[in-house]
Tab-separated table of C-alpha atoms and ligand atoms in Angstrom:
chain	number	residue	atom	x	y	z
A	4	MET	CA	-0.131	-0.009	0.055
A	5	PHE	CA	2.907	2.211	0.742
A	6	ASP	CA	5.300	1.104	-1.777
A	7	ASN	CA	4.957	3.764	-4.284
A	8	TYR	CA	4.216	6.505	-1.753
A	9	LYS	CA	6.677	9.209	-1.141
A	10	PHE	CA	6.248	10.161	2.544
A	11	THR	CA	6.224	14.058	3.340
A	12	ALA	CA	6.405	13.823	6.982
A	13	ALA	CA	10.079	14.478	7.427
A	14	GLU	CA	10.171	17.471	4.768
A	15	ARG	CA	7.133	18.821	6.553
A	16	PHE	CA	8.723	18.322	10.006
A	17	MET	CA	11.983	20.146	8.919
A	18	ARG	CA	9.940	23.139	7.761
A	19	TYR	CA	7.493	23.520	10.626
A	20	VAL	CA	10.218	23.220	13.303
A	21	GLN	CA	11.694	26.491	12.039
A	22	ILE	CA	8.610	28.358	13.193
A	23	ASP	CA	9.010	29.505	16.649
A	24	THR	CA	5.782	28.400	18.504
A	25	GLN	CA	6.885	28.450	22.267
A	26	SER	CA	4.011	28.912	24.480
A	27	ASP	CA	4.081	30.919	27.736
A	28	PRO	CA	2.972	29.831	31.137
A	29	MET	CA	2.651	33.470	32.418
A	30	SER	CA	0.430	34.720	29.789
A	31	ASP	CA	-3.345	35.077	30.252
A	32	THR	CA	-4.065	35.438	26.386
A	33	SER	CA	-5.408	32.702	24.142
A	34	PRO	CA	-3.205	31.567	22.573
A	35	THR	CA	-0.469	32.496	25.144
A	36	THR	CA	1.678	33.354	22.462
A	37	GLU	CA	0.568	34.991	19.313
A	38	LYS	CA	3.516	33.383	17.300
A	39	GLN	CA	1.783	30.068	17.522
A	40	LYS	CA	-0.682	31.166	14.764
A	41	ASP	CA	2.275	31.532	12.437
A	42	LEU	CA	2.337	27.717	12.136
A	43	SER	CA	-1.338	27.170	12.689
A	44	SER	CA	-2.329	29.604	9.836
A	45	LEU	CA	0.188	27.694	7.462
A	46	LEU	CA	-1.200	24.429	8.426
A	47	ALA	CA	-4.874	25.642	7.584
A	48	LYS	CA	-3.436	27.030	4.173
A	49	GLU	CA	-1.722	23.564	3.514
A	50	LEU	CA	-4.725	21.763	4.199
A	51	LYS	CA	-6.906	23.797	2.076
A	52	ALA	CA	-4.241	23.406	-0.839
A	53	MET	CA	-5.050	19.603	-0.352
A	54	ASP	CA	-8.521	20.460	-1.192
A	55	ILE	CA	-10.086	20.209	2.358
A	56	ALA	CA	-12.745	22.816	1.984
A	57	ASP	CA	-13.609	23.662	5.618
A	58	ALA	CA	-9.924	23.766	6.861
A	59	HIS	CA	-9.396	26.832	8.883
A	60	MET	CA	-7.672	28.548	11.872
A	61	ASP	CA	-9.992	30.270	14.597
A	62	GLU	CA	-9.209	33.290	16.528
A	63	PHE	CA	-7.655	31.224	19.379
A	64	GLY	CA	-5.124	29.457	17.111
A	65	TYR	CA	-7.138	26.080	16.812
A	66	VAL	CA	-7.047	24.478	13.389
A	67	TYR	CA	-10.083	22.412	12.337
A	68	ALA	CA	-10.405	20.317	9.070
A	69	THR	CA	-12.512	17.479	7.768
A	70	ILE	CA	-11.617	14.933	5.321
A	71	PRO	CA	-14.991	13.736	3.810
A	72	SER	CA	-15.952	9.997	3.955
A	73	ASN	CA	-15.532	7.911	0.979
A	74	SER	CA	-17.592	4.943	2.305
A	75	ASN	CA	-21.181	4.151	2.110
A	76	LYS	CA	-21.281	2.717	5.459
A	77	LYS	CA	-21.979	4.670	8.557
A	78	VAL	CA	-18.547	5.062	10.180
A	79	PRO	CA	-17.710	6.634	13.410
A	80	VAL	CA	-16.144	10.159	13.076
A	81	ILE	CA	-12.322	10.042	14.321
A	82	CYS	CA	-10.111	12.887	14.757
A	83	PHE	CA	-6.266	12.945	14.774
A	84	CYS	CA	-4.937	15.687	16.980
A	85	ALA	CA	-1.457	17.194	17.737
A	86	HIS	CA	-0.213	20.436	19.406
A	87	VAL	CA	1.596	23.129	17.662
A	88	ASP	CA	3.387	24.756	20.582
A	89	THR	CA	6.749	23.681	22.000
A	90	ALA	CA	7.841	23.609	25.794
A	91	PRO	CA	8.755	26.838	27.473
A	92	ASP	CA	11.678	24.792	29.224
A	93	CYS	CA	14.085	25.228	26.402
A	94	SER	CA	14.557	27.842	23.678
A	95	GLY	CA	12.389	27.384	20.388
A	96	THR	CA	13.947	30.285	18.693
A	97	ASN	CA	15.867	29.714	15.333
A	98	VAL	CA	15.750	25.938	15.324
A	99	LYS	CA	18.136	24.725	12.775
A	100	PRO	CA	16.994	21.133	12.067
A	101	ILE	CA	19.767	18.845	10.690
A	102	LEU	CA	19.085	15.617	8.592
A	103	HIS	CA	21.696	13.073	9.485
A	104	LYS	CA	21.317	10.589	6.415
A	105	ASN	CA	22.134	7.091	6.994
A	106	TYR	CA	23.002	7.381	10.743
A	107	ASP	CA	26.224	5.446	11.284
A	108	GLY	CA	25.601	4.584	15.119
A	109	LYS	CA	28.207	7.015	16.490
A	110	ASP	CA	27.929	9.809	19.078
A	111	ILE	CA	26.579	13.022	17.247
A	112	LEU	CA	28.092	16.460	18.231
A	113	LEU	CA	25.779	19.010	17.651
A	114	PRO	CA	27.534	21.722	15.544
A	115	ASP	CA	26.430	25.002	17.338
A	116	ASP	CA	27.316	23.800	20.767
A	117	SER	CA	30.171	21.178	21.138
A	118	THR	CA	29.096	20.281	24.638
A	119	GLN	CA	25.930	18.910	23.327
A	120	VAL	CA	26.603	15.327	22.506
A	121	LEU	CA	23.962	12.974	21.489
A	122	SER	CA	25.343	9.580	22.553
A	123	VAL	CA	24.169	6.064	22.023
A	124	LYS	CA	24.988	5.416	25.644
A	125	ALA	CA	22.456	7.832	26.741
A	126	TYR	CA	19.977	7.193	23.997
A	127	PRO	CA	20.228	3.413	23.051
A	128	TYR	CA	17.049	4.062	21.065
A	129	LEU	CA	19.391	5.484	18.484
A	130	GLN	CA	20.665	1.833	17.692
A	131	GLN	CA	17.320	0.917	16.039
A	132	HIS	CA	18.119	3.856	13.682
A	133	ILE	CA	21.488	2.921	12.386
A	134	GLY	CA	21.192	2.940	8.682
A	135	SER	CA	18.343	5.340	8.521
A	136	ASP	CA	17.870	9.019	8.749
A	137	ILE	CA	17.293	10.854	11.903
A	138	ILE	CA	16.976	14.557	12.716
A	139	THR	CA	18.356	16.635	15.414
A	140	ALA	CA	18.734	20.365	16.442
A	141	SER	CA	21.905	22.228	16.162
A	142	GLY	CA	22.753	22.470	19.744
A	143	LEU	CA	21.220	25.662	20.819
A	144	THR	CA	17.553	24.984	20.819
A	145	LEU	CA	15.183	22.110	21.376
A	146	LEU	CA	14.053	20.433	18.117
A	147	GLY	CA	10.336	20.654	18.514
A	148	SER	CA	9.610	16.975	17.767
A	149	ASP	CA	7.042	17.295	20.653
A	150	ASP	CA	4.654	17.830	18.939
A	151	LYS	CA	5.594	19.002	15.465
A	152	ALA	CA	6.289	15.377	14.632
A	153	GLY	CA	2.556	14.697	15.385
A	154	VAL	CA	1.739	17.645	13.391
A	155	ALA	CA	3.726	16.375	10.340
A	156	GLU	CA	2.524	13.080	10.499
A	157	ILE	CA	-1.140	13.979	10.398
A	158	MET	CA	-0.405	16.522	7.408
A	159	ASP	CA	1.237	13.618	5.675
A	160	PHE	CA	-1.615	11.148	6.594
A	161	ALA	CA	-4.102	13.694	5.184
A	162	ASN	CA	-1.990	13.964	1.892
A	163	PHE	CA	-1.885	10.121	1.714
A	164	ILE	CA	-5.707	9.489	2.283
A	165	LEU	CA	-6.487	12.449	-0.312
A	166	THR	CA	-4.242	10.862	-3.027
A	167	ASN	CA	-5.172	7.309	-2.437
A	168	ALA	CA	-9.007	7.243	-3.213
A	169	ALA	CA	-8.995	3.410	-3.104
A	170	ILE	CA	-8.735	3.439	0.535
A	171	LYS	CA	-12.204	3.394	2.345
A	172	HIS	CA	-12.543	5.452	5.413
A	173	GLY	CA	-15.264	7.300	7.214
A	174	GLU	CA	-14.984	11.021	7.996
A	175	ILE	CA	-11.826	12.210	9.550
A	176	LYS	CA	-11.331	15.330	11.579
A	177	ILE	CA	-8.063	17.099	12.104
A	178	LEU	CA	-7.417	19.186	15.188
A	179	PHE	CA	-4.340	21.249	15.759
A	180	THR	CA	-4.051	22.875	19.110
A	181	PRO	CA	-1.953	25.535	20.930
A	182	ASP	CA	-0.674	25.850	24.362
A	183	GLU	CA	-0.541	22.173	25.410
A	184	GLU	CA	2.894	22.659	26.981
A	185	VAL	CA	1.210	24.989	29.510
A	186	GLY	CA	-1.631	22.991	30.363
A	187	LYS	CA	-4.245	24.982	28.132
A	188	GLY	CA	-4.493	23.084	25.217
A	189	THR	CA	-8.071	22.220	25.578
A	190	ASP	CA	-9.195	25.573	26.965
A	191	LYS	CA	-10.640	27.026	23.771
A	192	VAL	CA	-11.216	23.762	21.948
A	193	ASP	CA	-14.944	23.519	20.348
A	194	LEU	CA	-15.784	19.893	20.578
A	195	LYS	CA	-19.508	20.795	19.058
A	196	LYS	CA	-17.784	22.133	15.954
A	197	LEU	CA	-15.271	19.325	15.810
A	198	ALA	CA	-18.096	16.898	15.936
A	199	ALA	CA	-15.973	13.746	16.273
A	200	ASP	CA	-16.925	10.533	18.120
A	201	PHE	CA	-13.316	9.322	18.941
A	202	GLY	CA	-9.940	10.975	18.899
A	203	TYR	CA	-6.201	10.222	18.986
A	204	THR	CA	-3.391	12.521	20.003
A	205	LEU	CA	-0.285	11.798	18.112
A	206	ASP	CA	2.278	12.915	20.801
A	207	GLY	CA	4.137	9.806	22.002
A	208	GLY	CA	7.633	8.323	21.775
A	209	ASP	CA	8.772	5.004	20.634
A	210	LEU	CA	7.620	3.034	17.710
A	211	GLY	CA	4.422	1.060	18.754
A	212	SER	CA	3.533	2.910	21.929
A	213	LEU	CA	-0.035	3.363	22.857
A	214	GLU	CA	-0.888	5.082	25.828
A	215	ASP	CA	-4.373	4.732	27.291
A	216	GLU	CA	-3.637	5.616	30.940
A	217	THR	CA	-2.576	8.955	32.578
A	218	PHE	CA	-2.436	10.082	36.116
A	219	SER	CA	-5.317	11.350	37.885
A	220	ALA	CA	-4.258	14.943	39.233
A	221	ASP	CA	-5.300	17.259	41.956
A	222	GLY	CA	-3.844	20.454	43.413
A	223	VAL	CA	-3.926	21.078	47.047
A	224	GLN	CA	-3.342	24.588	48.658
A	225	LEU	CA	-2.425	24.560	52.241
A	226	ILE	CA	-2.834	28.078	53.772
A	227	ILE	CA	-1.451	28.683	57.336
A	228	HIS	CA	-2.766	31.590	59.310
A	229	GLY	CA	-0.430	32.479	62.147
A	230	VAL	CA	-0.680	35.279	64.491
A	231	SER	CA	1.301	38.344	63.877
A	232	ALA	CA	2.661	40.806	66.589
A	233	HIS	CA	5.434	43.307	66.773
A	234	PRO	CA	8.613	41.111	67.131
A	235	GLY	CA	9.992	43.124	69.869
A	236	TYR	CA	6.866	42.481	72.074
A	237	ALA	CA	5.647	39.026	70.596
A	238	LYS	CA	6.341	36.717	73.636
A	239	ASP	CA	3.496	34.249	74.065
A	240	LYS	CA	1.711	35.975	71.248
A	241	MET	CA	3.287	35.475	67.775
A	242	VAL	CA	2.763	32.279	65.918
A	243	ASN	CA	4.920	32.098	62.859
A	244	ALA	CA	3.244	30.713	59.815
A	245	LEU	CA	6.454	30.246	58.079
A	246	LYS	CA	7.834	28.071	60.805
A	247	ILE	CA	4.593	25.940	60.792
A	248	ALA	CA	5.019	25.488	57.006
A	249	GLY	CA	8.572	24.512	57.322
A	250	GLU	CA	7.529	21.984	60.158
A	251	ILE	CA	4.842	20.394	57.848
A	252	LEU	CA	7.303	20.011	55.017
A	253	VAL	CA	9.775	18.187	57.476
A	254	ALA	CA	7.030	15.896	58.487
A	255	LEU	CA	6.381	14.545	54.991
A	256	PRO	CA	7.575	11.015	54.755
A	257	LYS	CA	11.245	10.631	53.548
A	258	GLY	CA	12.318	8.083	50.923
A	259	GLU	CA	8.862	7.531	49.667
A	260	TRP	CA	5.684	9.531	48.353
A	261	SER	CA	7.767	11.815	46.246
A	262	PRO	CA	8.395	12.369	42.492
A	263	GLU	CA	12.059	11.790	43.254
A	264	THR	CA	11.265	8.288	45.091
A	265	THR	CA	8.650	6.901	42.772
A	266	ASP	CA	7.977	5.405	39.469
A	267	GLY	CA	5.684	2.855	37.477
A	268	LYS	CA	2.280	2.947	39.126
A	269	GLN	CA	3.116	4.873	42.255
A	270	GLY	CA	1.614	8.064	43.003
A	271	TYR	CA	3.125	11.017	44.946
A	272	VAL	CA	2.567	14.167	46.921
A	273	HIS	CA	4.849	17.047	45.829
A	274	PRO	CA	5.158	20.451	47.365
A	275	VAL	CA	5.712	22.789	44.423
A	276	HIS	CA	5.500	26.404	45.758
A	277	LEU	CA	5.897	27.931	49.174
A	278	THR	CA	5.257	31.744	50.031
A	279	GLY	CA	4.480	33.714	52.939
A	280	ILE	CA	5.342	35.859	55.717
A	281	ALA	CA	5.149	35.386	59.467
A	282	GLU	CA	1.345	35.943	59.363
A	283	LYS	CA	0.461	33.729	56.549
A	284	ALA	CA	2.040	31.067	54.718
A	285	THR	CA	0.932	29.168	51.573
A	286	ILE	CA	2.192	25.618	50.346
A	287	ASP	CA	0.950	24.492	46.979
A	288	PHE	CA	1.297	20.794	46.384
A	289	ILE	CA	0.465	18.653	43.458
A	290	ILE	CA	-0.942	15.151	44.005
A	291	ARG	CA	-0.679	12.382	41.616
A	292	ASP	CA	-2.038	8.623	41.300
A	293	PHE	CA	-3.414	6.479	38.625
A	294	ASP	CA	-6.298	5.526	40.911
A	295	ALA	CA	-8.960	8.134	41.993
A	296	LYS	CA	-9.517	6.442	45.370
A	297	LYS	CA	-5.627	6.396	46.146
A	298	LEU	CA	-5.514	10.114	45.016
A	299	ALA	CA	-7.982	10.843	47.785
A	300	ASP	CA	-6.133	8.649	50.229
A	301	HIS	CA	-2.962	10.593	49.549
A	302	GLU	CA	-4.962	14.002	50.245
A	303	SER	CA	-6.364	12.611	53.590
A	304	LYS	CA	-2.945	11.567	54.683
A	305	LEU	CA	-1.479	14.944	53.781
A	306	LYS	CA	-4.152	16.532	55.673
A	307	VAL	CA	-3.691	14.354	58.854
A	308	ILE	CA	0.100	15.279	58.737
A	309	ALA	CA	-0.789	19.001	58.615
A	310	GLU	CA	-3.236	18.628	61.287
A	311	THR	CA	-0.766	16.911	63.587
A	312	VAL	CA	1.697	19.733	63.306
A	313	MET	CA	-1.129	22.533	63.691
A	314	GLN	CA	-2.328	20.778	66.917
A	315	LYS	CA	0.959	22.307	68.551
A	316	TYR	CA	-0.220	25.783	67.701
A	317	PRO	CA	-4.016	26.280	68.692
A	318	ALA	CA	-3.955	29.820	67.924
A	319	ALA	CA	-2.978	29.301	64.372
A	320	LYS	CA	-5.484	28.143	61.713
A	321	MET	CA	-5.232	25.989	58.580
A	322	GLU	CA	-7.212	26.007	55.265
A	323	PHE	CA	-6.889	22.878	53.108
A	324	ILE	CA	-8.099	23.350	49.582
A	325	VAL	CA	-8.343	20.709	47.176
A	326	LYS	CA	-8.592	21.497	43.195
A	327	GLU	CA	-9.202	18.886	40.634
A	328	GLN	CA	-6.583	19.053	37.763
A	329	TYR	CA	-7.308	16.217	35.463
A	330	ARG	CA	-8.243	12.633	35.540
A	331	ASN	CA	-7.038	9.361	34.358
A	332	MET	CA	-8.169	8.608	30.764
A	333	LYS	CA	-8.374	5.118	31.270
A	334	GLU	CA	-11.825	5.552	33.185
A	335	VAL	CA	-13.346	6.820	29.860
A	336	LEU	CA	-11.461	4.510	27.578
A	337	ASP	CA	-12.610	1.394	29.402
A	338	LYS	CA	-15.929	2.338	28.452
A	339	ASN	CA	-15.059	2.865	24.805
A	340	ILE	CA	-12.735	-0.044	24.415
A	341	ASP	CA	-12.784	-0.069	20.553
A	342	VAL	CA	-10.816	3.262	20.495
A	343	VAL	CA	-7.858	1.371	22.142
A	344	ASN	CA	-8.421	-2.030	20.471
A	345	TYR	CA	-8.449	-0.626	16.848
A	346	ALA	CA	-5.350	1.453	17.752
A	347	ALA	CA	-3.493	-1.588	18.929
A	348	GLU	CA	-4.777	-3.582	15.617
A	349	ALA	CA	-3.365	-0.538	13.373
A	350	ILE	CA	-0.052	-0.821	15.223
A	351	ARG	CA	0.105	-4.553	14.370
A	352	ARG	CA	-1.075	-4.075	10.909
A	353	SER	CA	1.896	-1.506	10.532
A	354	GLY	CA	4.295	-4.501	11.307
A	355	LEU	CA	5.037	-3.420	14.909
A	356	LYS	CA	4.641	-4.514	18.342
A	357	VAL	CA	2.082	-2.756	20.730
A	358	LYS	CA	3.684	-1.209	23.756
A	359	GLN	CA	0.854	-0.300	25.932
A	360	GLU	CA	1.806	2.354	28.538
A	361	SER	CA	0.774	4.685	31.284
A	362	ILE	CA	1.935	8.156	31.216
A	363	ARG	CA	3.069	9.529	34.403
A	364	GLY	CA	1.597	12.903	33.429
A	365	GLY	CA	-1.486	14.239	31.765
A	366	THR	CA	-1.998	14.931	28.130
A	367	ASP	CA	-4.531	16.948	26.185
A	368	GLY	CA	-6.094	13.420	25.637
A	369	SER	CA	-7.103	13.075	29.391
A	370	ARG	CA	-8.941	16.371	29.314
A	371	LEU	CA	-10.424	15.486	25.985
A	372	SER	CA	-11.756	12.049	27.142
A	373	PHE	CA	-13.486	13.548	29.928
A	374	MET	CA	-14.737	16.454	27.868
A	375	GLY	CA	-16.503	13.646	25.691
A	376	LEU	CA	-13.800	12.673	23.244
A	377	PRO	CA	-12.327	9.467	24.195
A	378	CYS	CA	-8.666	9.987	23.164
A	379	PRO	CA	-5.576	7.735	23.744
A	380	ASN	CA	-2.033	8.864	22.752
A	381	LEU	CA	-0.192	7.170	19.962
A	382	PHE	CA	3.515	7.202	19.214
A	383	ALA	CA	4.934	9.893	16.957
A	384	GLY	CA	8.643	9.013	17.301
A	385	GLU	CA	9.520	11.931	19.664
A	386	GLN	CA	12.962	11.379	21.583
A	387	ALA	CA	14.619	13.343	24.491
A	388	ILE	CA	11.957	15.867	24.281
A	389	HIS	CA	12.209	19.465	25.965
A	390	SER	CA	15.875	19.380	25.597
A	391	LYS	CA	18.526	20.509	23.085
A	392	LEU	CA	19.337	16.678	22.515
A	393	GLU	CA	15.865	16.081	21.211
A	394	TRP	CA	15.877	13.872	18.152
A	395	ILE	CA	13.519	11.847	15.891
A	396	GLY	CA	13.947	9.042	13.516
A	397	VAL	CA	12.427	9.505	9.936
A	398	LYS	CA	11.141	5.873	9.853
A	399	ASP	CA	9.426	6.357	13.040
A	400	MET	CA	7.535	9.270	11.456
A	401	ASN	CA	6.539	7.348	8.412
A	402	LYS	CA	5.429	4.380	10.372
A	403	ALA	CA	3.220	6.689	12.433
A	404	VAL	CA	1.603	7.735	9.031
A	405	GLU	CA	1.142	4.197	7.985
A	406	MET	CA	-0.533	3.403	11.601
A	407	MET	CA	-3.019	6.317	11.011
A	408	VAL	CA	-3.913	5.024	7.628
A	409	HIS	CA	-4.505	1.386	8.986
A	410	LEU	CA	-6.530	2.991	11.685
A	411	ALA	CA	-8.842	4.898	9.346
A	412	MET	CA	-9.333	1.607	7.429
A	413	ILE	CA	-10.114	-0.522	10.578
A	414	TRP	CA	-12.829	1.867	11.486
A	415	GLU	CA	-14.624	1.683	8.319
A	416	GLU	CA	-13.922	-1.976	8.103
A	417	LYS	CA	-15.388	-2.802	11.541
A	418	SER	CA	-18.392	-0.354	10.857
B	7	ZN	ZN1	3.680	17.053	23.515
C-alpha cells in the first residue's frame, strides 16, 4: 500500500520546526503567544491546498479540518490531534534542524554547541536507527518533535488519504491545538464544532507505543494563618506561619511518596511552591496517582500530617483546599474499548509490536476524554523531548503515518 508512496512527514517536519511556537505559562491570552498562529495558519493553508474545503484556523489558534468519508457505511467520526506549541523549558527560537542521512551509530556532536553530544549510551534507542535517517537540532535549541512530529505526520496522513482514493474510510477530523505545554491546550477547543466521536493524539515516543492511561491529578493549597505581633513584644503572642509551614514539610515521609522516589504505578505528593510571611504562609502541592481512590487517600494522609503539626499551635488556623486538575483517561477509555483495541490493531498491521503504556503525567487526551472525546495517545517518534538533544527517526515518523492509515481503514472495516 505504501510501496509507491513518497512520505512527506520528514520534509514537512523540517519546515515546521523552524517556526517558533513556544507557549508561555505566564500569559493570560489565548493562545498564550501570538506566534503559535504562524504555524497554525500555515497548516490551515496547506490543508486547504489539499482540497480540504473547511480547513481553517480560529481566533484562538486552533486548526479544524474535515476529510470527507468515501465509504457508504455509517462510520464513527475519528479525529487526529496534535499540538503546535513547544515547551517553555528550552529555547525554540531559530531552530536549525539537521537531517543526518544514513545514521552510522556514532555519537553526534551538535555543531552550534560542542558540549551537546547525542550519545548512544544515553539514548540506546538510537541503535534502532542505524542505517536510516534521523533529525536533530543544532545544539542551541530544542528540536520541537514534541509535537511537530505529530503535526507533520497528521499532515502527511491527510496527503496520503486524499491522494489514494481506493482506501476506504469514514469522515476524519483534524485538530491542531496551541498551548498544550502550558496545560491550556483544550481551554478553547470547540468539540461541538469538531463533531468527532473518538480522538487520537499523536504525541508519543517509541515505535508502537499506545498510551491509554494517565495520572489523575489534584492540586492542594495549604494555607496557614499564624498570629502576627511586633517582634519586639511578641512573647507568648506571635505564631509564625512560616515556621509551621517548614515543620509540615519536614513531617512529610522521607524516601517515599515523592516524585524523586517513585516510578511505575506509584503516586506521589509533591510540594511545588511555598510563599508567605510570618502571619500567613501558603504551600502548593500537586497530588498524583493512577487511581482516583488512592488520590483521595494521599490527600487525607497529607491533611492528617498537617493537622498533627497544627495541633501544637492552637492559635493558628489552617485551610486545606483541593482542586481537581485532570483525571486518568482510562476511566473513559474502558467504556469505549474499541478506540484502544483498533489502535492496537493498527499498530500490529503496521508490522509493529504494541507497547501499551501509562503516562506519569497528563495529556490533552486526558482532558478531551473527560470532555466527551475518548482520546488515547499514539506514538509519534519523539525522543529526548524538551531538551537540546531532542531527536527523531524518520522511519518512526513514516510508521506513524502508516498506522493512522490502517486505523482509518479499521474503523471503516469494522463498521
Ligand atoms: Zn507534547
